[in-house]
């Protein structure tokens, strides 16, 4: 069984990833790290994981002694660790944004200077439903952002059909998306009974969605606005698509059935999805509608931001990288 | 002091309206009615109101003995009561949809046959910020829907400037918008930690928004999608406007400042509003942004769906109808 | 593999039980029933289960064709179905209260007449940590109530030691405990941002707790008060024990370690438990404290009311009844 | 009109106090202070207050130029400011714990050394329902803690009747009680869908409750355990009283009616209170029950921890100190 490490296991996504790998039938979780909580047992920091491993300080010579690592660190901090582990032959799924973008100028514009420029662009974009084969052969996989995961799965069939002329994405996320650091935003009293748009015009998932839509055939600037809603885990993207030519319900249904009928983790539904339906799962649940009044196509796509939007998708990628059934350890 | 009645005081909006009028310096709350809870004291049904009046059965000969009435009943049920009270000379603010639309065919298409066709179209649309003078002279005011209130206040400056070429409204509401009847939708376990689009393509506030936008100068079919979010009171509309010509931030700021600088209940803010900021108030809080990437204008407008979206706006209208300061009893 | 049926799979506990059995390595879920939703697929009614079975009408000749059944029906309705299935040789875990009490007069006092008096008292009380061996040989197991599960696991070591002189239990439960029927109590607007005691002096779990404490050695009337708190799943009982003689922290710690050190599903912790730590698990998490000021012993015990308090404990019992590891299908 | 200042207006209680005083008919709010947010407008920090005053740095020579001050600072930090303002002749309501206790050794045991020992014990305990006359003549009022407010109002009639032989208080509070500083405890993801006991055996409100119960006639050590529940504002104390002699429902009802029938802010109800019923009010809502099984008396007492438990009670005290109707500005 391949040995694995999870770097940044004290964050929400890292803790879930560690929990999934601890129970995985074909990986052996050897190391979990945490910056400020090193020395504690993961179990105590995140009781729901029930992973009794000691959180270690990061040391590439220690955690580099594995076959694969999931890195759950912020952008810019992640890249040097990716480089250090790759040098030691460790296969990496990086959950940060550092290896998602293809254009370094775009990266620098949105994130600042890159932490391992020699490796820039070396990762495969880890959305299994789009890049399954490339992931299977990859040593470095860039796990997608949560919003891009939901948006791209929702829009891929339209983008590939050349049907997207204009696009507005109104996205909503639970509070775990803001991370585990206590802040005014994540304070219960700020978030409870509230909802608000945030990072209007400047959320970093915008160029990532645009890049991948372009690969699929839809090169256009998009409007993307995330909103914070008062729940813990769950993400919904509501996509408003002006189409290049009129589509009717049957054409639309065919398009999505063909795209996803064999996908184990994408569910196309008649009625709009609720985020609770995918909570703590690797599923993405989608509905598609033609708005009869305007001809616009509406796509609603729901995921758990910490699972399919981060941790469980990382394990799905890891499964593919090691030639396993991509669903192992995820049901 | 004019005597007033609140019909349908056991619903959420009716109870708040009764509470506001009970404490109002210039109206005397004489009657409150409820269908199934007649005989109980309002206070017991809705403790937060602290209104010790007995809930009565509806009888136009009883409640018709007042100067004004707020009717907080569903569409189609409301119109006959409006007619009966108007016959007795009672001035009415109707919170249902029965007198909001101008085109009877549109009404029938969305709501079915009208309950008092002789009065169809007789009401003034009760959005004080747009129709203050007409409301002041009216005997029948049609209180706007909650979503139209937030959307129209957010979009009026653009509509009047002829700037709206295309429009998507993504709206989000707390659970009180679904009414007080227990149902699968309003069950705590369905709504908690969930969010979902609802009534996709067919929410009845769509033609109401279109009608009023057309009056303001923007005749176009719109895409309007409401979502249910897990909070009690609060409504946010996120408006995505493709403009007829490019607007910069300064032009936009000027447009909104001119429109609202003297309005007591509209707040234009630099950053996006949260619904908690307007909770249990008559305020509508708005921010406007130019999306530099696409040129699109984004408008976020937040209200309390039960206050500015229903009860407190009805009192604001009542104040105007009786020549009082429109803000009396609302601070 | 034994065939099993879940009766009442459209309720919250029934749906979870069906979901656990659908994925269980050693039972084959053959039938799921629902009264009003028969004809629908369980998956559609409870998307999170992802069980694609058709909900059937109850017919003992249909669902009686299995080796074992979990009955998730209300008290009094359940007993006749238990009798019908037992006649057909089906081994039953009954989640209602019908077979928990030993004294028929007490049952009738709290619940009314019994629906299958010939079988009264025929069940084994299904708390595996107390009655593991009896459950293993049983054909009919009475799955404990949610509050009794948490309270008895929390108090058993003290009761067996003869240490309980007086007892107050202040219990708190999430809203799922009130069942799936929409009502004023379960309406989001009633429960959200609220908490309240309910069924003061008359909650039906009181005699069940007293009966089982007496079996353990503590015969006394207790004060038991449940409270409704605004969360979906989770239950905490705070037990205030006046002891028969003074106990110090070490004695207390020894008592609980000895009782539970080999139990797979009971966790004794130093600090007080939060219900989120046991959410969607079969764990009961307990802390014990001596209040230095008063000498009183405080016990806090947390479970998921739908899991250890109902569905997963039923599966734990089923495992024992069929000679399997009691934890199968629960991790 | 007397000029007033609110020190610590950026905290939750301070912001509400400022909001109430800004709209108060007989006080003029002149100064609001904040440590880290000085320079901002209160309105921006706490939009719901709609108080457009600039937050100032604390300077006794600036804010000392008023007739009265509310100090919303933590214990130990508050006392020196109280002293500085008292020297300048300012009448003070102190919301910290610094002047609540009568026994300095007890204070030091629970809080450490006192910040103005010369003034220790100089304050009147500001529970108007118990000390109305003393408050009216006081220059320094120690506003009670939130839990003591709810507990003492709930227990005073029993304590005065000499009826309390033993007492357990199980208290539950919303998250605002933990203050505005972001922390692991107040993070949305920690508090949401969770509940947990905290500060078991060592919450600082314990000696305060004991002291005041003793004054009323019940000298005994108590068990007091607070719990954190997932809501913003609201506090419920469930009191379990072993009585010195048996009481029946009528005696109990008489006791409470006599105690509170003329009190404007105490509501005695037949059924148990919910915290939502008193949200954002100065009310304390109480129900009393005799548990027939054990003879124990149960008292449930609900307040809004930030209003009657802090800010609105402070204004109630200020009204009394200045000879006004104690309810002014609170309805």
Short mmCIF file of N, CA and C in Angstrom, two decimals, chain B residues 22-23 29 32 40-44 46 49-55:
data_model
loop_
_atom_site.label_atom_id
_atom_site.label_comp_id
_atom_site.label_asym_id
_atom_site.label_seq_id
_atom_site.Cartn_x
_atom_site.Cartn_y
_atom_site.Cartn_z
N UNK B 22 -49.85 49.20 16.77
CA UNK B 22 -50.19 49.24 18.20
C UNK B 22 -49.37 50.31 18.93
N UNK B 23 -48.16 50.53 18.46
CA UNK B 23 -47.26 51.50 19.09
C UNK B 23 -47.18 52.81 18.30
N UNK B 29 -54.97 51.11 16.74
CA UNK B 29 -55.27 49.76 16.24
C UNK B 29 -56.51 49.22 16.95
N UNK B 32 -57.86 43.22 14.99
CA UNK B 32 -56.95 42.30 14.32
C UNK B 32 -57.74 41.02 14.05
N UNK B 40 -58.09 33.73 20.03
CA UNK B 40 -56.84 33.84 20.80
C UNK B 40 -56.40 35.31 20.85
N UNK B 41 -55.52 35.60 21.77
CA UNK B 41 -54.95 36.94 21.85
C UNK B 41 -53.70 36.95 20.97
N UNK B 42 -53.52 38.01 20.22
CA UNK B 42 -52.40 38.08 19.28
C UNK B 42 -51.07 37.79 19.98
N UNK B 43 -50.96 38.39 21.14
CA UNK B 43 -49.81 38.20 22.03
C UNK B 43 -49.41 36.75 22.27
N UNK B 44 -50.41 35.88 22.35
CA UNK B 44 -50.12 34.47 22.61
C UNK B 44 -49.64 33.77 21.35
N UNK B 46 -48.24 35.34 18.71
CA UNK B 46 -46.96 35.96 18.33
C UNK B 46 -46.44 36.77 19.51
N UNK B 49 -44.95 40.38 19.43
CA UNK B 49 -45.74 41.59 19.13
C UNK B 49 -46.11 42.33 20.39
N UNK B 50 -46.36 41.57 21.47
CA UNK B 50 -46.89 42.18 22.69
C UNK B 50 -48.07 43.11 22.39
N UNK B 51 -49.00 42.57 21.60
CA UNK B 51 -50.27 43.25 21.31
C UNK B 51 -51.36 42.41 21.98
N UNK B 52 -52.01 42.94 23.00
CA UNK B 52 -52.96 42.15 23.77
C UNK B 52 -54.38 42.13 23.18
N UNK B 53 -54.51 42.34 21.89
CA UNK B 53 -55.86 42.35 21.28
C UNK B 53 -56.31 40.94 20.94
N UNK B 54 -57.64 40.76 20.99
CA UNK B 54 -58.24 39.49 20.62
C UNK B 54 -58.28 39.37 19.10
N UNK B 55 -57.88 38.24 18.59
CA UNK B 55 -57.99 37.99 17.15
C UNK B 55 -59.44 37.68 16.83
#
